[in-house]
JSON list of C-alpha atoms in Angstrom, two decimals:
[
{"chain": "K", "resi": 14, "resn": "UNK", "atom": "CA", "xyz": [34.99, -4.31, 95.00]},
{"chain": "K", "resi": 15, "resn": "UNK", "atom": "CA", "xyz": [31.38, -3.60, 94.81]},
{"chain": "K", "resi": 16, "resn": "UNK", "atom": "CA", "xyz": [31.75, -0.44, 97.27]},
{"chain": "K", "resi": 17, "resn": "UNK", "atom": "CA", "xyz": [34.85, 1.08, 95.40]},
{"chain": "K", "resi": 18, "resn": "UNK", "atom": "CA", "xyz": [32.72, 0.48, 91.89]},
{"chain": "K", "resi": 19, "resn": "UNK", "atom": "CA", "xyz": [29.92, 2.25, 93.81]},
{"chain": "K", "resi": 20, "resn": "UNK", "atom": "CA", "xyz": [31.66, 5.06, 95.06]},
{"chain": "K", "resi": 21, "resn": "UNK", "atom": "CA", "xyz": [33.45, 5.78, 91.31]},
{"chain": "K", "resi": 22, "resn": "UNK", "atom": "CA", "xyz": [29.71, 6.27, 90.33]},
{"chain": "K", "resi": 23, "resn": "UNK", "atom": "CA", "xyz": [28.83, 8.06, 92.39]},
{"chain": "K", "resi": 24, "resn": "UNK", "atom": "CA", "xyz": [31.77, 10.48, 91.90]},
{"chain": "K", "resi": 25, "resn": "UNK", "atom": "CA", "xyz": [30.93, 10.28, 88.31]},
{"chain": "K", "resi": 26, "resn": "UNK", "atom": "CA", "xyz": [27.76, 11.59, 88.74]},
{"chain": "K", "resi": 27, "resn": "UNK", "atom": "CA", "xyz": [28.85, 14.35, 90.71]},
{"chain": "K", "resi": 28, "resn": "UNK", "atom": "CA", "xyz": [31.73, 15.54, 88.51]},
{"chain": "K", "resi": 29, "resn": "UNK", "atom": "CA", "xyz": [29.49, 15.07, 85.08]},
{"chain": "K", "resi": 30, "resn": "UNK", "atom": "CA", "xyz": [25.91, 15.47, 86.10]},
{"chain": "K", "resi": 31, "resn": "UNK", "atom": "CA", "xyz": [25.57, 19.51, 86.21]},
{"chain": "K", "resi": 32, "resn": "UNK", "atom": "CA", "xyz": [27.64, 19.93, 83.17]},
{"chain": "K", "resi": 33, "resn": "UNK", "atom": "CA", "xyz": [25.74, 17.14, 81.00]},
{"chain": "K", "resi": 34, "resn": "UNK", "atom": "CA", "xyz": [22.35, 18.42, 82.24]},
{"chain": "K", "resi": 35, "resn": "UNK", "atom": "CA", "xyz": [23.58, 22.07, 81.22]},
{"chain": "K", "resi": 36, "resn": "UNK", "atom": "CA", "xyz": [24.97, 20.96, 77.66]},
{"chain": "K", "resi": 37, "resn": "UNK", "atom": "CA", "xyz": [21.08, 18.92, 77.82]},
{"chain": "K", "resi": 38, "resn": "UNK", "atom": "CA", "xyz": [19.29, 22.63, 78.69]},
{"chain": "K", "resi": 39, "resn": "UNK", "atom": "CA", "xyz": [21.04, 24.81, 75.78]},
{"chain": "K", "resi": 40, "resn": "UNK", "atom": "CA", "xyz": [19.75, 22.48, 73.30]},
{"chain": "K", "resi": 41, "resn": "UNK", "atom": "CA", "xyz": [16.48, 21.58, 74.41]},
{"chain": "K", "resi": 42, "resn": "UNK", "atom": "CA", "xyz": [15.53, 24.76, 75.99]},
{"chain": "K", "resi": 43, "resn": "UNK", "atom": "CA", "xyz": [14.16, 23.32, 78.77]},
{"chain": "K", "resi": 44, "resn": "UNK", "atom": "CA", "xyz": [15.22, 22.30, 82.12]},
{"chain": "K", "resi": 45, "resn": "UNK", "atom": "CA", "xyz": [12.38, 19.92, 82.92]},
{"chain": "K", "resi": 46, "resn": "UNK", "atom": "CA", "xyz": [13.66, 18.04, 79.82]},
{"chain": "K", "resi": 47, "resn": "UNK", "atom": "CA", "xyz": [17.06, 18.60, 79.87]},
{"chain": "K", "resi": 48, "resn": "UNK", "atom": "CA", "xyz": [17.14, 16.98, 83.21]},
{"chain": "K", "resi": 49, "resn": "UNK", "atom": "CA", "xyz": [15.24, 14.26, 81.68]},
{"chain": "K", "resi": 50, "resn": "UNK", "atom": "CA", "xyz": [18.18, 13.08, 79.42]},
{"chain": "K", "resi": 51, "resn": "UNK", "atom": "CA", "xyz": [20.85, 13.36, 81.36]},
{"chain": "K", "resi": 52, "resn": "UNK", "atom": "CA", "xyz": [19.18, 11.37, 84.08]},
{"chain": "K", "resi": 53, "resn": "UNK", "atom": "CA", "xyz": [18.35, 8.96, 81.10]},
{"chain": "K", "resi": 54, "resn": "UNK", "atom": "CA", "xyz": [22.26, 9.07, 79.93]},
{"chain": "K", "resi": 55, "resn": "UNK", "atom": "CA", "xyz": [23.15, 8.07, 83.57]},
{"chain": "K", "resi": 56, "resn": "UNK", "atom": "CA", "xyz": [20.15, 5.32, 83.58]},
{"chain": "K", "resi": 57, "resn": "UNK", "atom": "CA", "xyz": [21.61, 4.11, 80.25]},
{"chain": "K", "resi": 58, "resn": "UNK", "atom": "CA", "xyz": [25.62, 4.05, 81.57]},
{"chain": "K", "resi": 59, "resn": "UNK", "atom": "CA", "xyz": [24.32, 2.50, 84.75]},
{"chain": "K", "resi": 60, "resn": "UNK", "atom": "CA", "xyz": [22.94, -0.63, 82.82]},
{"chain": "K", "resi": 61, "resn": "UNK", "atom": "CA", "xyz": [26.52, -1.20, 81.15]},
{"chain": "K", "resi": 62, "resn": "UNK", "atom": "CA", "xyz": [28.34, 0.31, 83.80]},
{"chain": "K", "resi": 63, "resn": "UNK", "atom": "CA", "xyz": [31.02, -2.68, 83.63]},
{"chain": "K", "resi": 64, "resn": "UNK", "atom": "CA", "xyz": [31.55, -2.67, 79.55]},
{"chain": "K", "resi": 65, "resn": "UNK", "atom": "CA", "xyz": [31.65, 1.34, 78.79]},
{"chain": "K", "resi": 66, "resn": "UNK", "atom": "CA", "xyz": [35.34, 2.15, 78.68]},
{"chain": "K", "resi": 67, "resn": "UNK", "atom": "CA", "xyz": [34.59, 5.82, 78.36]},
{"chain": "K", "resi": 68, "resn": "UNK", "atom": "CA", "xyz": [31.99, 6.99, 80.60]},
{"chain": "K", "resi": 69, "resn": "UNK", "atom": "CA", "xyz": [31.94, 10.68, 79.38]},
{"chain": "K", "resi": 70, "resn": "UNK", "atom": "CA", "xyz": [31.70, 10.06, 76.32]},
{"chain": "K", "resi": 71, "resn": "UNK", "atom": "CA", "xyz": [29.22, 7.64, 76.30]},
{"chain": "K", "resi": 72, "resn": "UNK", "atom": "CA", "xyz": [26.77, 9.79, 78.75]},
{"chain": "K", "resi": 73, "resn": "UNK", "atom": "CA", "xyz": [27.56, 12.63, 75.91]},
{"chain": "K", "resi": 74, "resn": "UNK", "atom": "CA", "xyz": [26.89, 10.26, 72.40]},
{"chain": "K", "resi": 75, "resn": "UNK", "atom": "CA", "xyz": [23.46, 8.79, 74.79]},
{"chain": "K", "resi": 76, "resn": "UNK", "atom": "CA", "xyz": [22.61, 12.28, 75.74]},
{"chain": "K", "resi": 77, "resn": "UNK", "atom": "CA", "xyz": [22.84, 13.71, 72.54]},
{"chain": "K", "resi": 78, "resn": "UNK", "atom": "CA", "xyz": [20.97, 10.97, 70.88]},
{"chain": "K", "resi": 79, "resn": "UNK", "atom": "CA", "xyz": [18.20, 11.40, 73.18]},
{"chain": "K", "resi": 80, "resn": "UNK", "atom": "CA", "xyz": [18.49, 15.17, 72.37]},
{"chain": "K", "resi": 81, "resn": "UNK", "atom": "CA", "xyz": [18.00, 14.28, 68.32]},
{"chain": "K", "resi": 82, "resn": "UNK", "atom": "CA", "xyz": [14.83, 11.71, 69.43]},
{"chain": "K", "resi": 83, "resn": "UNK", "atom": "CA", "xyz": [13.66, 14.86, 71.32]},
{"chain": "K", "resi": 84, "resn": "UNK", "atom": "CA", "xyz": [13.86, 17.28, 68.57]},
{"chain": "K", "resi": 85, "resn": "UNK", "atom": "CA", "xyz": [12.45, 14.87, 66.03]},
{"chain": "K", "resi": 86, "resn": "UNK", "atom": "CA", "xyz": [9.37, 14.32, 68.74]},
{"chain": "K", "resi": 87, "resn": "UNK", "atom": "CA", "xyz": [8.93, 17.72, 68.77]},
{"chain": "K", "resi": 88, "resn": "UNK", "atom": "CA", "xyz": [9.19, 17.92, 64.76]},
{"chain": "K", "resi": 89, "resn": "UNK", "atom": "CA", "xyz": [6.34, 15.15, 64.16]},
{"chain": "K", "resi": 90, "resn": "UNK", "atom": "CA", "xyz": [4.24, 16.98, 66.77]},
{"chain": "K", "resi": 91, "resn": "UNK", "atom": "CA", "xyz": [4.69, 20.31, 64.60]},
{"chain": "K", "resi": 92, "resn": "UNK", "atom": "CA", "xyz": [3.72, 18.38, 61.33]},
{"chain": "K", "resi": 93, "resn": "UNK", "atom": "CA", "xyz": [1.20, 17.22, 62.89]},
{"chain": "K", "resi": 94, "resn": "UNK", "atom": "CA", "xyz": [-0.04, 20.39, 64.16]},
{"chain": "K", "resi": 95, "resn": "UNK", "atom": "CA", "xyz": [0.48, 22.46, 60.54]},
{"chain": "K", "resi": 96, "resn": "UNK", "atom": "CA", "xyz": [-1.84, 19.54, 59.28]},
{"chain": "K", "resi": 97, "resn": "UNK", "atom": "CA", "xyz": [-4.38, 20.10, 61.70]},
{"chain": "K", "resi": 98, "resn": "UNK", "atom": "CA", "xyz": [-4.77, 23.07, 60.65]},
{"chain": "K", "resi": 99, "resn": "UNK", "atom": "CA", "xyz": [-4.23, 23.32, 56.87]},
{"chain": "K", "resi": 100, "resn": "UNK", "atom": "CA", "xyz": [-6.80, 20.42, 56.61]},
{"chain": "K", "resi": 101, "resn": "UNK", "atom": "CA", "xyz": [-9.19, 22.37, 58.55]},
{"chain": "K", "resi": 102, "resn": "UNK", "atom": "CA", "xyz": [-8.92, 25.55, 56.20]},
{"chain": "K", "resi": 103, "resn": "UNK", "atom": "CA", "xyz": [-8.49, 23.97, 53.18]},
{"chain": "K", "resi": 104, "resn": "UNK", "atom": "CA", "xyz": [-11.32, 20.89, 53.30]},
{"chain": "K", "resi": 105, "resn": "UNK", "atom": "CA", "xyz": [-14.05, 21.85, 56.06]},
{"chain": "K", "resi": 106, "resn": "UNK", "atom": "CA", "xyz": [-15.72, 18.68, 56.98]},
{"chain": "K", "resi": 107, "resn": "UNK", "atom": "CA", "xyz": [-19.41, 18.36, 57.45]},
{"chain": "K", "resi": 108, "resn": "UNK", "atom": "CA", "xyz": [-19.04, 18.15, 61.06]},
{"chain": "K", "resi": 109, "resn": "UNK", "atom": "CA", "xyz": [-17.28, 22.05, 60.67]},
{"chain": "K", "resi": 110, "resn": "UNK", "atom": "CA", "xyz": [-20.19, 23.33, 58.94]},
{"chain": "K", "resi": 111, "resn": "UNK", "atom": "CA", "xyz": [-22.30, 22.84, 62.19]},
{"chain": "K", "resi": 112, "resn": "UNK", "atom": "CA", "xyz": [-20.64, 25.75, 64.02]},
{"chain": "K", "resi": 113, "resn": "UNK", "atom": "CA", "xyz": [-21.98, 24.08, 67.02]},
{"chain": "K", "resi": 114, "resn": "UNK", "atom": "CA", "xyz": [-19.89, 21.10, 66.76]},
{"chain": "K", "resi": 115, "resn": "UNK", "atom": "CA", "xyz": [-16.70, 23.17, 65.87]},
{"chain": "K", "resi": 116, "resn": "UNK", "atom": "CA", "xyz": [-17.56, 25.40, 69.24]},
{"chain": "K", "resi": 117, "resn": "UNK", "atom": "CA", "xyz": [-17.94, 21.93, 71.82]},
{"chain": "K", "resi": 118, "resn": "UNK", "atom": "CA", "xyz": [-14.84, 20.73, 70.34]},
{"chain": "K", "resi": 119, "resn": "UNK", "atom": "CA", "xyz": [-12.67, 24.09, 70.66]},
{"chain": "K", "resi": 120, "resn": "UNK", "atom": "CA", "xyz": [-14.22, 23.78, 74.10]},
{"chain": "K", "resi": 121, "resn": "UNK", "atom": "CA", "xyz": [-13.10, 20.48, 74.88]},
{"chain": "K", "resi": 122, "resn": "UNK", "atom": "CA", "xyz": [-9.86, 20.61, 77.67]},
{"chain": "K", "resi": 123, "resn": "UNK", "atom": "CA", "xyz": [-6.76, 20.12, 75.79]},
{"chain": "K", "resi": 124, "resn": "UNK", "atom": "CA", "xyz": [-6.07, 17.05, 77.23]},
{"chain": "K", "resi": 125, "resn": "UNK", "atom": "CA", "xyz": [-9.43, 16.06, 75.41]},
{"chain": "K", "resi": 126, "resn": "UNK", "atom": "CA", "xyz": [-9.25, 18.12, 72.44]},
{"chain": "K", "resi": 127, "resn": "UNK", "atom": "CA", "xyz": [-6.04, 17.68, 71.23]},
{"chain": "K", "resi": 128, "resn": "UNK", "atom": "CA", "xyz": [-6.83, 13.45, 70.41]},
{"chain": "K", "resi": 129, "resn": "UNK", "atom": "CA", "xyz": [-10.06, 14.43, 68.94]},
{"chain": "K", "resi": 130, "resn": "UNK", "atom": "CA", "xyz": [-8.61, 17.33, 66.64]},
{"chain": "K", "resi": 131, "resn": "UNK", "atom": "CA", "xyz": [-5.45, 14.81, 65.64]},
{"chain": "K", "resi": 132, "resn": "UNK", "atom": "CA", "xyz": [-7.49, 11.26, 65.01]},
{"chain": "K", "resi": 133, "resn": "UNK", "atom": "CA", "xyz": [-11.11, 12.67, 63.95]},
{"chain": "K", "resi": 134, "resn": "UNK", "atom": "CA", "xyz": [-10.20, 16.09, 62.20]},
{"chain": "K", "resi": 135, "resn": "UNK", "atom": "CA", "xyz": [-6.47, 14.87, 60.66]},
{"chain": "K", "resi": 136, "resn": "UNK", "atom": "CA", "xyz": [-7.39, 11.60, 60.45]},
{"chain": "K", "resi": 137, "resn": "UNK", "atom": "CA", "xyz": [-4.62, 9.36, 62.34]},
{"chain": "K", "resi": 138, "resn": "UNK", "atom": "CA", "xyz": [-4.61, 6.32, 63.31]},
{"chain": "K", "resi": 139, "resn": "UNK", "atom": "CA", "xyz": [-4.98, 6.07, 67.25]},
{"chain": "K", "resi": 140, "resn": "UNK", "atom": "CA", "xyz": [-1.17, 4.79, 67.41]},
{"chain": "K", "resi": 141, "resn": "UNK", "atom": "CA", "xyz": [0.55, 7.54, 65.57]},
{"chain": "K", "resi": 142, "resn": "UNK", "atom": "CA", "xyz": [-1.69, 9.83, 68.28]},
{"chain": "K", "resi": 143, "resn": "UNK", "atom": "CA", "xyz": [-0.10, 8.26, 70.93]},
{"chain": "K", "resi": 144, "resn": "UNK", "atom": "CA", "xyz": [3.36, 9.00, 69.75]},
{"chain": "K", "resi": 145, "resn": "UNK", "atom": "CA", "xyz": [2.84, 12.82, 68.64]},
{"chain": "K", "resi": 146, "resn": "UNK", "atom": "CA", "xyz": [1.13, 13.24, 72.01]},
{"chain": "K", "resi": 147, "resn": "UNK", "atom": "CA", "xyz": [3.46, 10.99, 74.11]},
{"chain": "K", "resi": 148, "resn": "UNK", "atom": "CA", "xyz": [0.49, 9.11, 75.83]},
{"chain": "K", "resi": 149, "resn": "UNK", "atom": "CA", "xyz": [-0.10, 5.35, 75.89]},
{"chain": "K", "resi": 150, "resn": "UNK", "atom": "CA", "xyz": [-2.68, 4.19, 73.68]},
{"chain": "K", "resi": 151, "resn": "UNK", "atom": "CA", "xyz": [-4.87, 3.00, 76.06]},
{"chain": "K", "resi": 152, "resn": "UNK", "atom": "CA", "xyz": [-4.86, 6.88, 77.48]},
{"chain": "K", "resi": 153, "resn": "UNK", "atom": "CA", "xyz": [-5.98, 8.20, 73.50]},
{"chain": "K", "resi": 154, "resn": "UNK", "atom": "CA", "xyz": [-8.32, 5.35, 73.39]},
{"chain": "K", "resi": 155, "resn": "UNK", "atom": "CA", "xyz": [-10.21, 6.51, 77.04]},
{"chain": "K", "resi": 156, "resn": "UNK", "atom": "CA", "xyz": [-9.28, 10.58, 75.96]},
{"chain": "K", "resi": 157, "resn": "UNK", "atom": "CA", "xyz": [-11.50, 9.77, 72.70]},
{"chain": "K", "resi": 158, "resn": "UNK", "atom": "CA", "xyz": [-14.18, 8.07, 74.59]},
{"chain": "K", "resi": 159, "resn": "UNK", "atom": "CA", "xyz": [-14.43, 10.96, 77.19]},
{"chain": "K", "resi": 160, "resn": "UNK", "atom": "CA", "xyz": [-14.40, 13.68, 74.19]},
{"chain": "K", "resi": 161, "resn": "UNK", "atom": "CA", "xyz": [-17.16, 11.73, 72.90]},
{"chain": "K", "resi": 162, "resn": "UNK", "atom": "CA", "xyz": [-19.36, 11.42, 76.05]},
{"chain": "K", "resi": 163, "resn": "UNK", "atom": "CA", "xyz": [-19.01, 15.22, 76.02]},
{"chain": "K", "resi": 164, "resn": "UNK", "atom": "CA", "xyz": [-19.77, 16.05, 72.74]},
{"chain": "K", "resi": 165, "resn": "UNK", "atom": "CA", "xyz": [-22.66, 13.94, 72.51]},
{"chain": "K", "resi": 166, "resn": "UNK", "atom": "CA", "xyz": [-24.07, 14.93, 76.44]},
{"chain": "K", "resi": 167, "resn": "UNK", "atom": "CA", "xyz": [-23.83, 18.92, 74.82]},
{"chain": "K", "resi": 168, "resn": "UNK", "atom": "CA", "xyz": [-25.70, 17.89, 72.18]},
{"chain": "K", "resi": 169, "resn": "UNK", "atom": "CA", "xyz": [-28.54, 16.32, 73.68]},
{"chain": "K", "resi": 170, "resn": "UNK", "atom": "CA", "xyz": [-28.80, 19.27, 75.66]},
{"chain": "K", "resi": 171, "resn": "UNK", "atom": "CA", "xyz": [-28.76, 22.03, 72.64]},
{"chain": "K", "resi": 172, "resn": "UNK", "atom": "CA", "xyz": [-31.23, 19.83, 71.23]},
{"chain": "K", "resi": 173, "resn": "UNK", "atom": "CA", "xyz": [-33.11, 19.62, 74.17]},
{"chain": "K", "resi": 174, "resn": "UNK", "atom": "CA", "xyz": [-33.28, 23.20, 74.13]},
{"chain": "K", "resi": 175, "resn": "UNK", "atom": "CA", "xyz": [-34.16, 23.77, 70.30]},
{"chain": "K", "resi": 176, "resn": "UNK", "atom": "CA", "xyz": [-37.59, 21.82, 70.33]}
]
């Protein structure tokens, strides 16, 4: 029983997996992701393999529900993003009238910069940064600390070198 339930998955996969992961990559335009929800659809059917009557349809309704949380992902990030920046041209904060701050944290990496910009500059909490940047909090928490201990070691040194 368990080997003939086994093998109809496994044909399942076969049959649906290419064309799912294709219907995935024209509306995410992106293979890496696309590949990412229909192995996520499968993952999902998997788990109620013995209750889901329809298999292709449910991989498709899964698939294109993970599509949607996708696209609204990428929409927050965007927000996010226009926010950034219309708060930085329309109210400069003190911190932006040092040109030398603005310049170390343009310089930061973007794994680095990116937290900093979104929690300091657009002021957001640390948990709504996680989400927009798809990182565990703990990760934003330790990406802000190590933006820090490189803003402040830059300016010690341009100090330093100004008395």
């Amino acid at each position: 029983m368990k080997r003939s339930r086994d093998k109809a998955a496994s044909d399942l996969f076969a049959a649906l997996y290419p064309r799912l992961a294709g219907w995935c990559r024209r509306l995410v335009d992106d293979d890496e992701t696309a590949h990412e929800i229909a192995s996520e659809a499968f993952t999902r059917l998997w788990a109620r393999w013995t209750s889901v009557q329809e298999p292709r349809g449910f991989l498709y309704v899964t698939a294109a529900n993970l599509v949607r949380d996708h696209w609204r992902k990428l929409e927050r990030e965007r927000r996010a993003m226009r926010r950034v920046t219309s708060e930085a041209a329309v109210s400069p904060h003190t911190e932006q009238a040092d040109p030398s701050v603005r310049l170390l944290v343009q310089s930061l990496p973007e794994r680095l910069r990116v937290p900093i910009l979104l929690h300091y500059y657009a002021d957001m909490p640390i948990r709504e940064v996680s989400v927009l940047t798809g990182r565990k909090e703990g990760t934003v928490k330790a990406d802000l600390h190590a933006a820090r201990e490189l803003l402040r070691a830059h300016l010690r040194r341009s100090l330093d070198h100004t008395r």
